[in-house]
PDB file of C-alpha atoms and ligand atoms in Angstrom:
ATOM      1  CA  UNK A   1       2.963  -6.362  -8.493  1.00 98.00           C
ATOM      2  CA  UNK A   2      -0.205  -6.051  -6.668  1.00 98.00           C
ATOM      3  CA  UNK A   3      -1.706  -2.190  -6.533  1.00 98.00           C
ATOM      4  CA  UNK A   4      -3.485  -0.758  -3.493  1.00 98.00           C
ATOM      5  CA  UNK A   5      -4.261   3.087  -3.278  1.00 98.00           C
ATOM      6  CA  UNK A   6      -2.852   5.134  -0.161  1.00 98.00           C
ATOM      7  CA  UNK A   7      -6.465   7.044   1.048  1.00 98.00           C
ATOM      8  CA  UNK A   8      -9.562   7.556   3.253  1.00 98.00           C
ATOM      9  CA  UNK A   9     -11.025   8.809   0.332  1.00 98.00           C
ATOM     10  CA  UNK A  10     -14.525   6.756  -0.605  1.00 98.00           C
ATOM     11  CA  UNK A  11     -14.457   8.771  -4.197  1.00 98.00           C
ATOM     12  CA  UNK A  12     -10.950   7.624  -5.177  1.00 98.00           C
ATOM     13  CA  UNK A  13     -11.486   3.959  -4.453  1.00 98.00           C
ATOM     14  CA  UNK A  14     -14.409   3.535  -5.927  1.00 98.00           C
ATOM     15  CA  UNK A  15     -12.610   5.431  -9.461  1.00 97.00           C
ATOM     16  CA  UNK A  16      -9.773   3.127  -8.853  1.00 97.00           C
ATOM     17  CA  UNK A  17     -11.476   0.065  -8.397  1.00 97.00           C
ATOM     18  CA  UNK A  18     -13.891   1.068 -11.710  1.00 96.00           C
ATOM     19  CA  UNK A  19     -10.483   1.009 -13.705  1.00 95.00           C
ATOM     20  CA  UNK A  20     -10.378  -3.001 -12.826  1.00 95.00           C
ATOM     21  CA  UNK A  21      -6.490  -2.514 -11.244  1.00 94.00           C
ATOM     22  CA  UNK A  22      -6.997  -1.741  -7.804  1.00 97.00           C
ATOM     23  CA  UNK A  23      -5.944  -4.711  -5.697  1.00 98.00           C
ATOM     24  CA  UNK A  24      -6.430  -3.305  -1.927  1.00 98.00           C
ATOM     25  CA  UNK A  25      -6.564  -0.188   0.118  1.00 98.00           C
ATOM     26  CA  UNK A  26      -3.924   1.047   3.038  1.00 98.00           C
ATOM     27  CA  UNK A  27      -4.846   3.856   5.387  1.00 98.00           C
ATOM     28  CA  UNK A  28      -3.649   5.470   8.281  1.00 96.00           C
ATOM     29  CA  UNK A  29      -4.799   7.988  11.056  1.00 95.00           C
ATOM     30  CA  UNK A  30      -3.437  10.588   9.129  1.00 96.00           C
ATOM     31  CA  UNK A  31      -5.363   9.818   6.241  1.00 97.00           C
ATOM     32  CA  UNK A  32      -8.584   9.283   7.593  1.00 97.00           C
ATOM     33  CA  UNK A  33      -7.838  12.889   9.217  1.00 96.00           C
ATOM     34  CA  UNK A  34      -7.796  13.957   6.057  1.00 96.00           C
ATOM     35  CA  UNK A  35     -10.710  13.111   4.288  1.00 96.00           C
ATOM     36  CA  UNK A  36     -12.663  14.387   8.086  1.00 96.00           C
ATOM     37  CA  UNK A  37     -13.412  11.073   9.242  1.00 94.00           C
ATOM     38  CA  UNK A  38     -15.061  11.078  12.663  1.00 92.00           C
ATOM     39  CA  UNK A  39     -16.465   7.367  12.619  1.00 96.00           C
ATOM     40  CA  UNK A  40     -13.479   5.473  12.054  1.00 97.00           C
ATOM     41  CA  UNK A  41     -15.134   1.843  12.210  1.00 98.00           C
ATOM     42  CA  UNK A  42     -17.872   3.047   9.495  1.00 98.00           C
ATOM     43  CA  UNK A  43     -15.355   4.334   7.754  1.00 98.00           C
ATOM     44  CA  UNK A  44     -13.443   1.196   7.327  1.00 98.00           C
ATOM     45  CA  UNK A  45     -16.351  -0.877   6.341  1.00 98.00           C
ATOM     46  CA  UNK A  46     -17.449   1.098   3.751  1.00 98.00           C
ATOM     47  CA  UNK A  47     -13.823   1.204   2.349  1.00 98.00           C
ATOM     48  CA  UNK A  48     -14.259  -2.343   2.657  1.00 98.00           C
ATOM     49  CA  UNK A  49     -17.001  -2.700   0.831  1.00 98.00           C
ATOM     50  CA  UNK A  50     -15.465  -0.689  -2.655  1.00 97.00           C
ATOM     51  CA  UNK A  51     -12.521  -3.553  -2.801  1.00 97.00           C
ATOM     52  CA  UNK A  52     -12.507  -7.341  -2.570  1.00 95.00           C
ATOM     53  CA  UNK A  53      -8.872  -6.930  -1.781  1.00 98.00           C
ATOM     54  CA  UNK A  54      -7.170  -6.332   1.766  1.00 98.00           C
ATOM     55  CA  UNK A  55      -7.747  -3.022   3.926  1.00 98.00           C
ATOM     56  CA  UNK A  56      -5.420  -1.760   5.942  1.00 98.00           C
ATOM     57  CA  UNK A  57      -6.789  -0.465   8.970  1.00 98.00           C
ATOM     58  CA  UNK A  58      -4.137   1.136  12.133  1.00 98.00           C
ATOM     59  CA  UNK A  59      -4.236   0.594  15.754  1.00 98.00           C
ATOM     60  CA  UNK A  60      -4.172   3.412  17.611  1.00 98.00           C
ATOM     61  CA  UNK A  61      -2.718   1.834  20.861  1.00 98.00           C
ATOM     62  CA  UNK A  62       0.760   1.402  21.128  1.00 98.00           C
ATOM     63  CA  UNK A  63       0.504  -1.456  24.324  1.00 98.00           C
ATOM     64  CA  UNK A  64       0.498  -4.947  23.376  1.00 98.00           C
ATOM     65  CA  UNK A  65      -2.596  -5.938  25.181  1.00 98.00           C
ATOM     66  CA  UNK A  66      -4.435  -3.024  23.842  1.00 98.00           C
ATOM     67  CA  UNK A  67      -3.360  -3.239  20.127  1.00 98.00           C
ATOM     68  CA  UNK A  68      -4.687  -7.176  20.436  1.00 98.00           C
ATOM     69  CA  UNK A  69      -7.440  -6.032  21.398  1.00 98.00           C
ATOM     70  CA  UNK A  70      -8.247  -3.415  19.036  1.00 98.00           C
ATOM     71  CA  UNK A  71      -6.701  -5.236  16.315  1.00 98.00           C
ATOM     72  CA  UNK A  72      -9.506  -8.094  16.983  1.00 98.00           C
ATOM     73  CA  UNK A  73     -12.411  -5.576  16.880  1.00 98.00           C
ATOM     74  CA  UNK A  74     -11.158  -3.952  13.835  1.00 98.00           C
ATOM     75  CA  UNK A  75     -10.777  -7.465  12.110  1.00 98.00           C
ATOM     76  CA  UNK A  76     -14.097  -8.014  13.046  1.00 98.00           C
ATOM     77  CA  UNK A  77     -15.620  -5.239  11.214  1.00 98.00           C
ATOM     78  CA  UNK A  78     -14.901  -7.029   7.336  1.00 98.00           C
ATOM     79  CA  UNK A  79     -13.446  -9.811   6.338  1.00 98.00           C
ATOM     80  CA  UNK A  80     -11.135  -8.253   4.282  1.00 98.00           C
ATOM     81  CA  UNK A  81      -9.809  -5.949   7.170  1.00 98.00           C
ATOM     82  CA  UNK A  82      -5.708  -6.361   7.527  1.00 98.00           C
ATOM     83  CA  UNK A  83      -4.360  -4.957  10.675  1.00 98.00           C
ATOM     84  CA  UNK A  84      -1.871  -2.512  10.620  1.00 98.00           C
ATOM     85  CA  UNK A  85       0.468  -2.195  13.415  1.00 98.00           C
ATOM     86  CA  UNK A  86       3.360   0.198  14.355  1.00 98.00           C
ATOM     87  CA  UNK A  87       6.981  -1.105  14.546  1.00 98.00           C
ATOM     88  CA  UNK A  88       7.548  -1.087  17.813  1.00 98.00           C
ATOM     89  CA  UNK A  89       8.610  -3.681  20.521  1.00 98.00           C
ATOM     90  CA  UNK A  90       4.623  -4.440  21.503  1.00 98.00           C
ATOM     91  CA  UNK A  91       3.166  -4.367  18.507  1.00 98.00           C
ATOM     92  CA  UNK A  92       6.057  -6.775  17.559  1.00 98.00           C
ATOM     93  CA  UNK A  93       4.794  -8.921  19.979  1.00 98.00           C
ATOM     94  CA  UNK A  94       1.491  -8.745  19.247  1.00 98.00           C
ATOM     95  CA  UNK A  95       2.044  -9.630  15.231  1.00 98.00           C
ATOM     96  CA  UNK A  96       3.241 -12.988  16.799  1.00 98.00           C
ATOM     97  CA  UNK A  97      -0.613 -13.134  18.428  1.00 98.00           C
ATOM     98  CA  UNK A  98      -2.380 -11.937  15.590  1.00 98.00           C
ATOM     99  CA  UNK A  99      -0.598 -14.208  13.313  1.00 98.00           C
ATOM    100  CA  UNK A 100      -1.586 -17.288  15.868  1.00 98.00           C
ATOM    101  CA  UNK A 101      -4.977 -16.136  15.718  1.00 98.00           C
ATOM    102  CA  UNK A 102      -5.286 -16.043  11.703  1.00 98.00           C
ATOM    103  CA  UNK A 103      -5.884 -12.401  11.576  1.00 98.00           C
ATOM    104  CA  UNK A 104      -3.638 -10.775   8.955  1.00 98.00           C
ATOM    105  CA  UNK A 105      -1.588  -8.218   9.834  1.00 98.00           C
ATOM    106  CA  UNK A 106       0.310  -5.113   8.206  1.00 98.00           C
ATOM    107  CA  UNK A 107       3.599  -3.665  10.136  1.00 98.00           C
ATOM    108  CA  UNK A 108       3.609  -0.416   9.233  1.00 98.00           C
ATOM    109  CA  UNK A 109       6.339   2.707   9.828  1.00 98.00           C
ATOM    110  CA  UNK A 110       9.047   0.569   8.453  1.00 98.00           C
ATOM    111  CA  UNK A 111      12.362   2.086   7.861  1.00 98.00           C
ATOM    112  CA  UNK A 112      15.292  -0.441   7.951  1.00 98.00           C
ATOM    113  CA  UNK A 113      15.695  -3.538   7.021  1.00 98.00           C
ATOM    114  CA  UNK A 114      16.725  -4.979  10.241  1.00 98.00           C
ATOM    115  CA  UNK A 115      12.880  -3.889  11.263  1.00 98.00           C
ATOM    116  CA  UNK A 116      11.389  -5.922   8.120  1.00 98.00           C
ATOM    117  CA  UNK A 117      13.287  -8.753   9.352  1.00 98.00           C
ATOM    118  CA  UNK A 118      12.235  -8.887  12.758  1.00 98.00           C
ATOM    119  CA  UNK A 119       8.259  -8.247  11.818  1.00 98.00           C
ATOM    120  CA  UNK A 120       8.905 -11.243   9.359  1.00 98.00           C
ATOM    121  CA  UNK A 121      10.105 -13.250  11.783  1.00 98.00           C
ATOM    122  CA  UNK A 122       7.191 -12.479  13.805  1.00 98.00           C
ATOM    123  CA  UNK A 123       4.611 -13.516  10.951  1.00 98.00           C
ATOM    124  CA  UNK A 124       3.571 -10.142  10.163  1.00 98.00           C
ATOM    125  CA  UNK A 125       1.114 -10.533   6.475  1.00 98.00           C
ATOM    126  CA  UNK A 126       2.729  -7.702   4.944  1.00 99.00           C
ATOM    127  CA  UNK A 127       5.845  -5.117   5.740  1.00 98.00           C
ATOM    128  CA  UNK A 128       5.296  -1.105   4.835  1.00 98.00           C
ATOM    129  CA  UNK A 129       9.037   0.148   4.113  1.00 98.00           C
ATOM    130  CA  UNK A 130       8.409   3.743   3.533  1.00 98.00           C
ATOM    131  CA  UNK A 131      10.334   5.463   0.575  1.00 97.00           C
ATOM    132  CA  UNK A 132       9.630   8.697   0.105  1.00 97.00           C
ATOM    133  CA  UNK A 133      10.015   9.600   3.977  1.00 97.00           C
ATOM    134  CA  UNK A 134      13.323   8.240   3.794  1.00 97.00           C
ATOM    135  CA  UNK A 135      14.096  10.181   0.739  1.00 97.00           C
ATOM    136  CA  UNK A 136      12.620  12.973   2.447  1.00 97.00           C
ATOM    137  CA  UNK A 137      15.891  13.327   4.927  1.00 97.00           C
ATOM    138  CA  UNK A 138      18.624  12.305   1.768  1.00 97.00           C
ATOM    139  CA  UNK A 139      18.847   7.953   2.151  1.00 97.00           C
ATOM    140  CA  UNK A 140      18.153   5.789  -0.272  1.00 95.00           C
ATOM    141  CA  UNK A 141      14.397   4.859   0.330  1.00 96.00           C
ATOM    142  CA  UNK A 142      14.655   2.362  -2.592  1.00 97.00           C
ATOM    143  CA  UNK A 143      17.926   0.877  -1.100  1.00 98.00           C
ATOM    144  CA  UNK A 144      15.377  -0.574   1.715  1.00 98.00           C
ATOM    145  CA  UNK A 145      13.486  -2.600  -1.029  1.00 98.00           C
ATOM    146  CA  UNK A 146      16.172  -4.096  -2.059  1.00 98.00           C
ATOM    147  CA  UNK A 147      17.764  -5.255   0.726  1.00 98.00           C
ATOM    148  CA  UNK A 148      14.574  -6.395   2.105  1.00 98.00           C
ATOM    149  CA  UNK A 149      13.292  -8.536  -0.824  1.00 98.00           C
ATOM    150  CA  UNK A 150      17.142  -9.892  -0.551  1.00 98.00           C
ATOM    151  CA  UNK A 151      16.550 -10.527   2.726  1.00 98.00           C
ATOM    152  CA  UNK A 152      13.341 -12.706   2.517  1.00 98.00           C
ATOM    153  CA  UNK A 153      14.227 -14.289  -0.646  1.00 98.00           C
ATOM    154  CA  UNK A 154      17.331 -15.318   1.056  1.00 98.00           C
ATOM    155  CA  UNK A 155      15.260 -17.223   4.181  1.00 98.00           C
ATOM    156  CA  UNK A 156      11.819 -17.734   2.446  1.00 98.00           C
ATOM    157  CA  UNK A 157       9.777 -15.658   3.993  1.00 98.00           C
ATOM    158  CA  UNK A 158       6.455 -15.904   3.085  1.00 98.00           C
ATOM    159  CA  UNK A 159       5.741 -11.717   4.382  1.00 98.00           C
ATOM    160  CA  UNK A 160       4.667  -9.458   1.288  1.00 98.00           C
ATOM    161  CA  UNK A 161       6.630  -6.055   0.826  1.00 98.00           C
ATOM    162  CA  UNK A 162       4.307  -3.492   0.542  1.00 98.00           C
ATOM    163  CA  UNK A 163       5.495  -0.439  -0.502  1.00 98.00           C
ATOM    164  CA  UNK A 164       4.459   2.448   0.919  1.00 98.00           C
ATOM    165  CA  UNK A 165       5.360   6.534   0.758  1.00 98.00           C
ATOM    166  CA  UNK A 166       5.649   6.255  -2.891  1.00 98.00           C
ATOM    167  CA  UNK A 167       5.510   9.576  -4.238  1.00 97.00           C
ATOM    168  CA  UNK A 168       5.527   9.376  -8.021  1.00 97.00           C
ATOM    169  CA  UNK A 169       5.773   7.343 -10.759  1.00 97.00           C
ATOM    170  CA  UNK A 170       9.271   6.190 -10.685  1.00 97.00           C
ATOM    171  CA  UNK A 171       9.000   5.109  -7.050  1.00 98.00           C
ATOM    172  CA  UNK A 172       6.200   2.558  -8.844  1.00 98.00           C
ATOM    173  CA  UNK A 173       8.870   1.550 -11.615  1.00 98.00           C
ATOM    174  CA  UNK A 174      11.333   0.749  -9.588  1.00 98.00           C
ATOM    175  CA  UNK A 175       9.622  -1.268  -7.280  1.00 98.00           C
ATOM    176  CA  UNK A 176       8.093  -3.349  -9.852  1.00 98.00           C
ATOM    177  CA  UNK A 177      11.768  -3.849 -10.912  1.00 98.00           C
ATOM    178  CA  UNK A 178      13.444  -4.893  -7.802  1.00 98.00           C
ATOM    179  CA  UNK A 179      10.464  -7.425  -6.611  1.00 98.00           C
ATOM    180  CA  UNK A 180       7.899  -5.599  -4.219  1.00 98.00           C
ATOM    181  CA  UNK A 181       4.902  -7.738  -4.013  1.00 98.00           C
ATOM    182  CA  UNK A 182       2.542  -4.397  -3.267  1.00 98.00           C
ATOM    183  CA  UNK A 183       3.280  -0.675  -4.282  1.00 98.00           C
ATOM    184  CA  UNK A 184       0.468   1.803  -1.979  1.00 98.00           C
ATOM    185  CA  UNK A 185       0.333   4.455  -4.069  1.00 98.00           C
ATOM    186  CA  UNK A 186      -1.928   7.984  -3.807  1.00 98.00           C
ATOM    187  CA  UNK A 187      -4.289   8.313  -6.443  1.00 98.00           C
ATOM    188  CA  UNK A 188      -2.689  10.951  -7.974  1.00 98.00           C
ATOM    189  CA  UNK A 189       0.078   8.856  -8.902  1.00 98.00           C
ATOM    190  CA  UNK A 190      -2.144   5.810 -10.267  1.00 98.00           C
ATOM    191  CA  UNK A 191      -3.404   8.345 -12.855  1.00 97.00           C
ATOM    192  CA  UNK A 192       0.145   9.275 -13.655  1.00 97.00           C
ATOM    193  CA  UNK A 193       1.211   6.098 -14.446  1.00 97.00           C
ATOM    194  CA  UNK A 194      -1.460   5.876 -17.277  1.00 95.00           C
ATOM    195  CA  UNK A 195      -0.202   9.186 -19.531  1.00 94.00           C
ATOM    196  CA  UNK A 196       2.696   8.718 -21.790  1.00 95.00           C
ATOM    197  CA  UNK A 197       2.879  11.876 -24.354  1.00 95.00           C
ATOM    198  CA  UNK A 198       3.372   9.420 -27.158  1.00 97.00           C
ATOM    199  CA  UNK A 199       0.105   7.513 -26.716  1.00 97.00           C
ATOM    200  CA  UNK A 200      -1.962  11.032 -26.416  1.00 96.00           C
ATOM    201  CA  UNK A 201      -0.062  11.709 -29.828  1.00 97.00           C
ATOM    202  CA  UNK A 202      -0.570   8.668 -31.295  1.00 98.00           C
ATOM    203  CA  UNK A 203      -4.312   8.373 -30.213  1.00 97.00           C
ATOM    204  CA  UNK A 204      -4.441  11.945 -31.618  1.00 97.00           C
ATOM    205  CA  UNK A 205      -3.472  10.632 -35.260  1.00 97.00           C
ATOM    206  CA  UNK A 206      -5.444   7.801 -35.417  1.00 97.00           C
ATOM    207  CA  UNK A 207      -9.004   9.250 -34.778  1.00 97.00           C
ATOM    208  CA  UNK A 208      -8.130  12.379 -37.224  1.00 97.00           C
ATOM    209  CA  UNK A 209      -6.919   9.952 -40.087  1.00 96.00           C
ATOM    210  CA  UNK A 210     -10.010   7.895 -39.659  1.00 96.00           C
ATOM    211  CA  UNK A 211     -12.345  11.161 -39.375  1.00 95.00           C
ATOM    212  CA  UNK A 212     -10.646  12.407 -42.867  1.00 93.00           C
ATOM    213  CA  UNK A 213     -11.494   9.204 -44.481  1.00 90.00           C
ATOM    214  CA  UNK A 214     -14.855   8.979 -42.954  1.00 88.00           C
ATOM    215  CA  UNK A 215     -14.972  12.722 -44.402  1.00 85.00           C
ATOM    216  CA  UNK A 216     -14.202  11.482 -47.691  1.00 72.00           C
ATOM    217  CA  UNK A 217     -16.823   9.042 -47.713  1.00 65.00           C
TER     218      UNK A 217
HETATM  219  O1  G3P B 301       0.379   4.847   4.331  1.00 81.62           O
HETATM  220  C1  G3P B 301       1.706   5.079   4.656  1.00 81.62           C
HETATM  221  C2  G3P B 301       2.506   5.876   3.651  1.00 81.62           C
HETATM  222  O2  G3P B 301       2.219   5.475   2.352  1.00 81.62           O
HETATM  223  C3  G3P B 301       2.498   7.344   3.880  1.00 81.62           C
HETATM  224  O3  G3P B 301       3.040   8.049   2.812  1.00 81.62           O
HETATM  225  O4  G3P B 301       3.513  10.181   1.671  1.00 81.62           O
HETATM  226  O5  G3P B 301       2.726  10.208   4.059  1.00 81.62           O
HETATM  227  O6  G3P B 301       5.015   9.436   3.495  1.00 81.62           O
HETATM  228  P1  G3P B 301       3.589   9.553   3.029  1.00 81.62           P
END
């Protein structure tokens, strides 16, 4: 299961990527309104530059001519640049482009599997099922993973699940365990996956039995 980091953030990339795990980068508007961002297209190339892997950078138009367009120039910026793209009927369509022009794409704002299907079928790169929205308003976010990875292991679909809204470390777990190729995670929640209590403890022991023999020595 490949790792990307959910954030605009320039600092927590380059942490991430210094730990030798981080596999790609997903953003969105709201992110990038986060961290301030006023230069989106700078932005994105520098993000680019922290991480070999993919970057997922969002159209802001929402008519198929206009997110072709935009999705070209924001390809253009790094060679790593993945396109993300709203589920909706134009950007739909315009997956079908992108994907006949070689430029990867990321359909993003996924929330039922019926909507993976479709953005498969239209040779989006990668899906974005969202989990912790949809356990936000009481479903069963990871209920979408499965029945998604069923889904395009039952036709062969070549689309990676990449999934997204994961709020803590469980999300992770069990999305390793039912098959997501990608898990977008916030940074907080890549440094919770490293702390178990019993390997602080452990670690604890270890360097006080070797100071007390190095004491006695
Ligand atoms: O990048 C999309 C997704 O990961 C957003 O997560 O926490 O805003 O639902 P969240």
């Amino acid at each position: 299961m490949r790792f990307f980091l959910d954030t605009a953030a320039l600092a927590e990339i380059e942490e991430a990527a210094a730990l030798g795990i981080l596999d790609g980068v997903t953003t969105n508007p709201s992110l990038m309104a986060k961290v301030g961002v006023v230069d989106f297209d700078a932005h994105y190339k520098a993000i680019a530059s922290l991480t070999s892997g993919p970057v997922s950078a969002e159209v802001i138009s929402t008519q198929y001519a206009d997110i072709v367009t935009e999705a070209r120039h924001l390809a253009r910026l790094a060679p790593n640049i993945v396109v993300k793209i709203p589920f909706i009927p134009d950007g739909v369509k315009a997956l079908k482009t992108l994907k006949e022009e070689g430029i990867p794409t990321n359909c993003t704002l996924i929330f039922s599997p019926l909507q993976a299907l479709i953005a498969a079928k239209a040779g989006a790169t990668y899906v974005s099922p969202f989990l912790g929205r949809l356990d936000d308003i009481g479903h069963q976010g990871m209920e979408l993973i499965r029945q998604i990875r069923q889904i395009f292991d039952n036709y062969g679909f070549e689309t990676y699940i990449l999934a997204a809204s994961l709020r803590h470390p469980l999300h992770v777990l069990e999305c390793a365990l039912e098959g997501a190729d990608v898990g977008t995670m916030p940074f907080s929640v890549l440094k919770q996956l490293f702390h178990h209590p019993l390997t602080d403890k452990g670690l604890a022991q270890f360097l006080a039995d070797y100071e007390k023999l190095h004491a006695r020595s």
